[in-house]
PDB file of C-alpha atoms and ligand atoms in Angstrom:
ATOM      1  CA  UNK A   1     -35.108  24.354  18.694  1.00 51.00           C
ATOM      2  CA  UNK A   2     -32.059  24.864  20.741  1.00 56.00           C
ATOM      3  CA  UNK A   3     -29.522  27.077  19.151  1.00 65.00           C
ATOM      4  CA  UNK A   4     -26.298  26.883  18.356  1.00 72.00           C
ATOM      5  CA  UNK A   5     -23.816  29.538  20.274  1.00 79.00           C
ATOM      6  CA  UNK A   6     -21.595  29.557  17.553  1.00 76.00           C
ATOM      7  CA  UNK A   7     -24.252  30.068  15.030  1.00 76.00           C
ATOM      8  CA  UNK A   8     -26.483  33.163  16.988  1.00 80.00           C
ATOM      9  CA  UNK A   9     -26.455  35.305  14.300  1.00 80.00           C
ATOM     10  CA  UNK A  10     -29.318  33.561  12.862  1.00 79.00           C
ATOM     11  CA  UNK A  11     -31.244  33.517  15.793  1.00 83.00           C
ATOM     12  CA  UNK A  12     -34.461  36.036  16.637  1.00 90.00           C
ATOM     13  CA  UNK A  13     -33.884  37.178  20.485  1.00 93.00           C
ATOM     14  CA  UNK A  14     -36.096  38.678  22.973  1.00 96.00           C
ATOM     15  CA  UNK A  15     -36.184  40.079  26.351  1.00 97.00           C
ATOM     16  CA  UNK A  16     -39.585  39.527  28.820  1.00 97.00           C
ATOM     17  CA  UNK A  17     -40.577  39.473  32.388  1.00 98.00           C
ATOM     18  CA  UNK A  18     -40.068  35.901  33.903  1.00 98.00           C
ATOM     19  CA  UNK A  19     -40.983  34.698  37.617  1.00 98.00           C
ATOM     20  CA  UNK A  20     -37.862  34.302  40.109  1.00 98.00           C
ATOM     21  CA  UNK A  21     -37.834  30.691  39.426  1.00 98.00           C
ATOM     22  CA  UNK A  22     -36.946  30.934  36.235  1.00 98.00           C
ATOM     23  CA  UNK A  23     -33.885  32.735  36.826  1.00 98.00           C
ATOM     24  CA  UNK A  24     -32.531  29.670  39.020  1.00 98.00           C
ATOM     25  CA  UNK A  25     -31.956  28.202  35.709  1.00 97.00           C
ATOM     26  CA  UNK A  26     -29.340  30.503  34.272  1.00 98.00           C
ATOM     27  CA  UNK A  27     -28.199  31.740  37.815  1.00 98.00           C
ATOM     28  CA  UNK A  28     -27.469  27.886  38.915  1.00 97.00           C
ATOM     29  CA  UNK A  29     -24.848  27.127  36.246  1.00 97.00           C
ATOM     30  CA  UNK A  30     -23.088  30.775  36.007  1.00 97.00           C
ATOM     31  CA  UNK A  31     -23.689  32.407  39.458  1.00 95.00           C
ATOM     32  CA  UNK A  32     -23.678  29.441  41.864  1.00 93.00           C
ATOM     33  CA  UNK A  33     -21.903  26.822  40.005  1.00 93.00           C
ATOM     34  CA  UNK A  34     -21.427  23.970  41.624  1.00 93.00           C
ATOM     35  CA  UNK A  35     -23.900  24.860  44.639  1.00 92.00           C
ATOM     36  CA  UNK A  36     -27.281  24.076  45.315  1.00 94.00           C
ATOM     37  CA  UNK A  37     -30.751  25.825  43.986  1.00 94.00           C
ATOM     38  CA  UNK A  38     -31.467  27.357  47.526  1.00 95.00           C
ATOM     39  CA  UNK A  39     -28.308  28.835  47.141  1.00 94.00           C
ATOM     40  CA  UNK A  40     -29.435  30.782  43.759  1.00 96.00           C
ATOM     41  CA  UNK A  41     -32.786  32.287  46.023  1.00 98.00           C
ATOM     42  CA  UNK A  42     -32.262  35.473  46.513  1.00 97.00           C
ATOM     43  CA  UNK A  43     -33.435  37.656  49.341  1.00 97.00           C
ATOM     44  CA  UNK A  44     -36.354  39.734  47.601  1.00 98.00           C
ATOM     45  CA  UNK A  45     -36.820  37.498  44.913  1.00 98.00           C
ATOM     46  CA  UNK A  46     -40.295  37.259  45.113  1.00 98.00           C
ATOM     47  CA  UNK A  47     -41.664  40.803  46.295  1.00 98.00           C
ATOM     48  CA  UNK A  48     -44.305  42.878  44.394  1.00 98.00           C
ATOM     49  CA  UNK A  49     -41.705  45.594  43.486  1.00 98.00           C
ATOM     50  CA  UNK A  50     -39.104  42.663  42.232  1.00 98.00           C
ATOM     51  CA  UNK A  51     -39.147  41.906  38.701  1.00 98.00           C
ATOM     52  CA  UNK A  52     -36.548  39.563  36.434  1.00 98.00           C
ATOM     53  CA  UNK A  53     -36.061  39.639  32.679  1.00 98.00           C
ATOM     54  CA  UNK A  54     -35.047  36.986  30.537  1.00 98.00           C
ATOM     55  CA  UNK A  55     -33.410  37.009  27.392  1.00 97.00           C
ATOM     56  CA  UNK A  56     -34.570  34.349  24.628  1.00 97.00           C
ATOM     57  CA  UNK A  57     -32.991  33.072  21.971  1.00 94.00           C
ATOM     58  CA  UNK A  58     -35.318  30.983  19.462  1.00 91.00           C
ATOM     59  CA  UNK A  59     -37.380  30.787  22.878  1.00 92.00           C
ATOM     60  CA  UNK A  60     -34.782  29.234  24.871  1.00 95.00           C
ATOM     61  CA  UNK A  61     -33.795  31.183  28.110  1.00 98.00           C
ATOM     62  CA  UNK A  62     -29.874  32.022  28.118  1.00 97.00           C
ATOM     63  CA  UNK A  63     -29.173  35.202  30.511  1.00 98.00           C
ATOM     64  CA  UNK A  64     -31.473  36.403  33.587  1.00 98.00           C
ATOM     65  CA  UNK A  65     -30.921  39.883  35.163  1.00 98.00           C
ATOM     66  CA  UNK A  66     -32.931  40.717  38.583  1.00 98.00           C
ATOM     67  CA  UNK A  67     -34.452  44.663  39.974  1.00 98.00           C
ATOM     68  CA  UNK A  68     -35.117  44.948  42.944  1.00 98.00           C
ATOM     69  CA  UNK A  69     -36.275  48.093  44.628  1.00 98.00           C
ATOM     70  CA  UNK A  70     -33.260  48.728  47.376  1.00 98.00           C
ATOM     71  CA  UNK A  71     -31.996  51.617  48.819  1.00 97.00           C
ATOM     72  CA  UNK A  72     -28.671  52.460  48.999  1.00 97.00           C
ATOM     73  CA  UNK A  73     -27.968  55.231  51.833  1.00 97.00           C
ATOM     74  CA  UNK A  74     -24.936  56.393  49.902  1.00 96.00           C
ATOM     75  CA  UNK A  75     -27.335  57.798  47.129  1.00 97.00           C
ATOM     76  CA  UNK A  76     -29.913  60.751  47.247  1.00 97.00           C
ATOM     77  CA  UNK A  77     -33.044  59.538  44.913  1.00 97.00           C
ATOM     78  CA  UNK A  78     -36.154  58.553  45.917  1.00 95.00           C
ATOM     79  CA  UNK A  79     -36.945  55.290  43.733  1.00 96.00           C
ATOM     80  CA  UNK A  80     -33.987  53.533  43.746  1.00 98.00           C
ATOM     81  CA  UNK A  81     -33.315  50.339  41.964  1.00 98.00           C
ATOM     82  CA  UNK A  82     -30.626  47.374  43.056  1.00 98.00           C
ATOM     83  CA  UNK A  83     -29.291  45.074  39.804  1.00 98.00           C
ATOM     84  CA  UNK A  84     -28.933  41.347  41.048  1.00 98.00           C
ATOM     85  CA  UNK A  85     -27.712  38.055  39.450  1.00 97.00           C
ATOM     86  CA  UNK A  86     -27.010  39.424  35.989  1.00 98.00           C
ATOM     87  CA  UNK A  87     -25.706  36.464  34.320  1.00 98.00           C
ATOM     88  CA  UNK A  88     -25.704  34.452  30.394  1.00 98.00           C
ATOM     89  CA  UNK A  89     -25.147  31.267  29.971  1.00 98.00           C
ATOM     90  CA  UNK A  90     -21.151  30.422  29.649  1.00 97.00           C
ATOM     91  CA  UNK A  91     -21.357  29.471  25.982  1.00 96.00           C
ATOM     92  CA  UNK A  92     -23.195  32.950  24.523  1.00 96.00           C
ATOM     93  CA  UNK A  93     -20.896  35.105  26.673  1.00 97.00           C
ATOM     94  CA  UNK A  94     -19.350  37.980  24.588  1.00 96.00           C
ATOM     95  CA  UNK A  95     -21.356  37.761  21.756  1.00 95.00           C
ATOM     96  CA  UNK A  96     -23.368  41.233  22.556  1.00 95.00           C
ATOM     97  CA  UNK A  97     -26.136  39.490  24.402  1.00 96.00           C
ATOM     98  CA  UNK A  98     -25.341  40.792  27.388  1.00 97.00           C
ATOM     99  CA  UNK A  99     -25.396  44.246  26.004  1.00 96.00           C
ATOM    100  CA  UNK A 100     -28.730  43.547  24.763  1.00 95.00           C
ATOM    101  CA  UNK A 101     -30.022  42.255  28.385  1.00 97.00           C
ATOM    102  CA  UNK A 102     -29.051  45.573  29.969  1.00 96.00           C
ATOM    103  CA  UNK A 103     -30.373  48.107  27.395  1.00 95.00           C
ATOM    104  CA  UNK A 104     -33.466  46.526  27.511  1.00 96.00           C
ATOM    105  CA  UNK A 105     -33.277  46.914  31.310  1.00 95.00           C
ATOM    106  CA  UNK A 106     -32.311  50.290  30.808  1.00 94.00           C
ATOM    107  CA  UNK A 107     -35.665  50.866  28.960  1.00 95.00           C
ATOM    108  CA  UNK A 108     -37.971  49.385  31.463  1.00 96.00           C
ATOM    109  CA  UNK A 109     -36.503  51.145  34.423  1.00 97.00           C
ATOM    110  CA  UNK A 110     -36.330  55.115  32.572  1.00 96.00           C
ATOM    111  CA  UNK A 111     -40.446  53.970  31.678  1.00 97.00           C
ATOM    112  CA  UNK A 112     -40.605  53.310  35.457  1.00 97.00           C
ATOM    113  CA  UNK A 113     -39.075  56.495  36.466  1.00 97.00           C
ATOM    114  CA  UNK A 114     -36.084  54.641  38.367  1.00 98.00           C
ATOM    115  CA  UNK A 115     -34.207  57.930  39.157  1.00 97.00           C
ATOM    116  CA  UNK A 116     -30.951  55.544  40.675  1.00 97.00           C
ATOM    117  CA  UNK A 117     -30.175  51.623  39.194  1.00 98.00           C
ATOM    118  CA  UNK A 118     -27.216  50.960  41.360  1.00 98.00           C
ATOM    119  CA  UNK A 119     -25.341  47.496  42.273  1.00 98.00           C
ATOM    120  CA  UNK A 120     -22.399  45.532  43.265  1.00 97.00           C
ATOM    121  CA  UNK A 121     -20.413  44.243  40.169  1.00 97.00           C
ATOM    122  CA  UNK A 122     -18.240  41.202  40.455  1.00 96.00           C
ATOM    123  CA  UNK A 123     -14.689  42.418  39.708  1.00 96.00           C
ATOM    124  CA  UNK A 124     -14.706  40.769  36.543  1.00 96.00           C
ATOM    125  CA  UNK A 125     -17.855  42.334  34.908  1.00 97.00           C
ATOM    126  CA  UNK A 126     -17.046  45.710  35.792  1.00 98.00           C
ATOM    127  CA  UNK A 127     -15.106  46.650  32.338  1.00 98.00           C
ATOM    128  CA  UNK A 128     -18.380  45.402  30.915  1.00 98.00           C
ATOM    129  CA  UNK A 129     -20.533  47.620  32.779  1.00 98.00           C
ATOM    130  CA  UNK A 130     -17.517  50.531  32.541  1.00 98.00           C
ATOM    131  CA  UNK A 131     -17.981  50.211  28.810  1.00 97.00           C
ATOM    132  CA  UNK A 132     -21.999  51.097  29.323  1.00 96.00           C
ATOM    133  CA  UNK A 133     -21.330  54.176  31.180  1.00 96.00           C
ATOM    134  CA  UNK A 134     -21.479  52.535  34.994  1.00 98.00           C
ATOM    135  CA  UNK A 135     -19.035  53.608  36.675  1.00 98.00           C
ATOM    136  CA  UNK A 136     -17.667  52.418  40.616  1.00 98.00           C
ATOM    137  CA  UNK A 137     -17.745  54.354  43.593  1.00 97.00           C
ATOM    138  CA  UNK A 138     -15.501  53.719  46.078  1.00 96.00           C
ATOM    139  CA  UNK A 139     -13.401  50.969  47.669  1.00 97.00           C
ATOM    140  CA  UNK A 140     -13.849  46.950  46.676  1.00 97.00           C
ATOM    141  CA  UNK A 141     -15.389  45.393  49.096  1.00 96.00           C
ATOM    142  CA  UNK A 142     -15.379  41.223  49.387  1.00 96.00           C
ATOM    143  CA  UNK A 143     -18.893  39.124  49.313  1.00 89.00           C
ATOM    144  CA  UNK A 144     -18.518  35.642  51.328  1.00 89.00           C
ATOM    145  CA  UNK A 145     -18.357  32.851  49.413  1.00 82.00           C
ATOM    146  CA  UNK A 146     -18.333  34.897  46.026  1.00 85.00           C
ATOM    147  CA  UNK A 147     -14.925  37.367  45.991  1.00 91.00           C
ATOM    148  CA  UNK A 148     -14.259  40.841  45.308  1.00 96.00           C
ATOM    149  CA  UNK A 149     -16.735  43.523  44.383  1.00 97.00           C
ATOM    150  CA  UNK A 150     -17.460  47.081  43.394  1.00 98.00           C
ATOM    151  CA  UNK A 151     -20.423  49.325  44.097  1.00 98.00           C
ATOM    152  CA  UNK A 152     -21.245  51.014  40.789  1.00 98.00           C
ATOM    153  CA  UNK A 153     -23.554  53.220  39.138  1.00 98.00           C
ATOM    154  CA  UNK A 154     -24.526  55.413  36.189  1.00 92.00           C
TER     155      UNK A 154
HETATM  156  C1  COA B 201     -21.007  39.873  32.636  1.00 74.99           C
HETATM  157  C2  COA B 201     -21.964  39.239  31.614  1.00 74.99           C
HETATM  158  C3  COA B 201     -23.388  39.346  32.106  1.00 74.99           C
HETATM  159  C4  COA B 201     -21.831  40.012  30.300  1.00 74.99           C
HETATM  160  O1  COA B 201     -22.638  39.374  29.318  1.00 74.99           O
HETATM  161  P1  COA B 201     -22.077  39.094  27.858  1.00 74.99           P
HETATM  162  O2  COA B 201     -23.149  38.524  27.041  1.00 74.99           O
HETATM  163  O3  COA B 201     -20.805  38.333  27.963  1.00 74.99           O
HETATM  164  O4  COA B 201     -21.807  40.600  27.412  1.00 74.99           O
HETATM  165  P2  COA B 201     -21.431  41.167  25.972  1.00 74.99           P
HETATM  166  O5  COA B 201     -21.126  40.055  25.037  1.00 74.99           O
HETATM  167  O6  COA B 201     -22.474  42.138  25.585  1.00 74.99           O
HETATM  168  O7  COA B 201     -20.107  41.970  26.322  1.00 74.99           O
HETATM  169  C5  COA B 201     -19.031  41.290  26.963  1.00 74.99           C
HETATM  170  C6  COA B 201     -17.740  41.512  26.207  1.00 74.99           C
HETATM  171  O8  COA B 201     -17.801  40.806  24.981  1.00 74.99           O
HETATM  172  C7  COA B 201     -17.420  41.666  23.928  1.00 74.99           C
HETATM  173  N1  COA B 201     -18.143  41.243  22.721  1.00 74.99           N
HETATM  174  C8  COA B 201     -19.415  41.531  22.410  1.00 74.99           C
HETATM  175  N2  COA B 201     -19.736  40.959  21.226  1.00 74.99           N
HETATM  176  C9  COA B 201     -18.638  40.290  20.828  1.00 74.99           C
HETATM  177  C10 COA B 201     -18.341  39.481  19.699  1.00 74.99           C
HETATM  178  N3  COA B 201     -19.257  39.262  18.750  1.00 74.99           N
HETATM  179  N4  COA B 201     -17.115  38.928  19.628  1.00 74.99           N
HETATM  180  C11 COA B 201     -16.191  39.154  20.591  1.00 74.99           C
HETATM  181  N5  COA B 201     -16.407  39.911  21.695  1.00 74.99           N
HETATM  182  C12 COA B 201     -17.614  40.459  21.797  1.00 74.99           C
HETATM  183  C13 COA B 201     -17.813  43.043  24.412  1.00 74.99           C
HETATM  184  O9  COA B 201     -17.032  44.030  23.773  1.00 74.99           O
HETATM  185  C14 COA B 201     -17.548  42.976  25.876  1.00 74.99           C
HETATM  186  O10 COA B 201     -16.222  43.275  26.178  1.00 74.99           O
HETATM  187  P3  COA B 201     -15.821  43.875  27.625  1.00 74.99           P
HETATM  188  O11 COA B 201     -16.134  42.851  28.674  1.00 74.99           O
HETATM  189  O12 COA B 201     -14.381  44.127  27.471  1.00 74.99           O
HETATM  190  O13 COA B 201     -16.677  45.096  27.791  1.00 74.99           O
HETATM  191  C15 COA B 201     -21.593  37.777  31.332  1.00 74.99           C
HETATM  192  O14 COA B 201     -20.298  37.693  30.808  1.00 74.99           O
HETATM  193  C16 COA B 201     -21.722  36.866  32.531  1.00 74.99           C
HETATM  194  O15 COA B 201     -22.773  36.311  32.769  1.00 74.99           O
HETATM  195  N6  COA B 201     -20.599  36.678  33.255  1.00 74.99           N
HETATM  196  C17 COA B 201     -20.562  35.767  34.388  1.00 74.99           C
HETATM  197  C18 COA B 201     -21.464  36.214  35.520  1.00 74.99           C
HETATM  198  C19 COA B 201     -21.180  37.598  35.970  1.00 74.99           C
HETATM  199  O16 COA B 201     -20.039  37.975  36.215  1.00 74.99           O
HETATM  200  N7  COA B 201     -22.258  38.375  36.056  1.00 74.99           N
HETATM  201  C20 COA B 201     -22.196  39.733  36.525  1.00 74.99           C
HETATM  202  C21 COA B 201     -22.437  39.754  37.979  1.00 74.99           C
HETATM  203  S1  COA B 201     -22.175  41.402  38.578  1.00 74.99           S
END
């Protein structure tokens, strides 16, 4: 059954591992609009230490997030952690599953001992992360072909 955006409430959600692939889905129409798939591959994408979580509603995929295990040099820690291609589906945008998405992140990476989840937020989705205790470092710096971004962290 696909469900209704303006009717989620009813809906039962959940948040599992999926393969890169399925990502393309969700990262096509949000993070790459108008662009081809090969253009929603990521560098990484498919590595042992990689893994993606989707978040279901009545079993229908409607936001992707991506870990990969990247170093920044600007940070200390050992086992560091790089957020990519967070993203939900246009129509269930601010309606908390978002939130949702990155707590359960949250979770998996504290169970994997991830002592540093770091990443670069587009410039607008950094009051969302801001408002889940991320904070930037630093200057904005601009991504080709995507705009203006900050490095941030917990
Ligand atoms: C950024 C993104 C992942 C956030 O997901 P989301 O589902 O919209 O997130 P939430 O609904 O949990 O929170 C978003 C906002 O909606 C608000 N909100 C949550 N539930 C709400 C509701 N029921 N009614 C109204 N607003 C609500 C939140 O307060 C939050 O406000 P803020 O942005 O001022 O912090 C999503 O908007 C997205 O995919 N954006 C486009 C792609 C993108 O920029 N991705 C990030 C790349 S770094």
């Amino acid at each position: 059954m696909i469900v209704n955006a303006n009717n989620i409430e009813h809906a039962y959600y959940k948040v599992q591992l999926i393969s890169a692939q399925d990502t393309y889905t969700i990262r096509q129409p949000v993070l790459r609009a108008g662009k081809p798939i090969k253009d929603c591959v990521f560098e990484g994408d498919n590595l042992k230490t990689t893994f993606h979580l989707g978040l279901f509603l009545n079993e229908n995929l409607i936001g992707v997030a991506s870990y990969m295990k990247n170093t920044n040099v600007i940070f200390s820690e050992d086992t560091q952690y790089q957020l990519r291609g967070m993203a939900i589906l246009e129509d269930y945008q601010k309606k908390g599953l978002g939130t949702l998405l990155l707590q359960a992140s949250k979770e998996k990476l504290t169970q994997m001992k991830v002592d540093r989840l770091w990443f670069n937020a587009r410039e607008i989705a950094v009051k969302f992360y801001k408002n889940h205790g991320y904070k930037t470092i630093g200057e904005p710096f601009t991504i080709e072909g995507v705009g203006i971004h900050f490095l941030m962290t917990e």
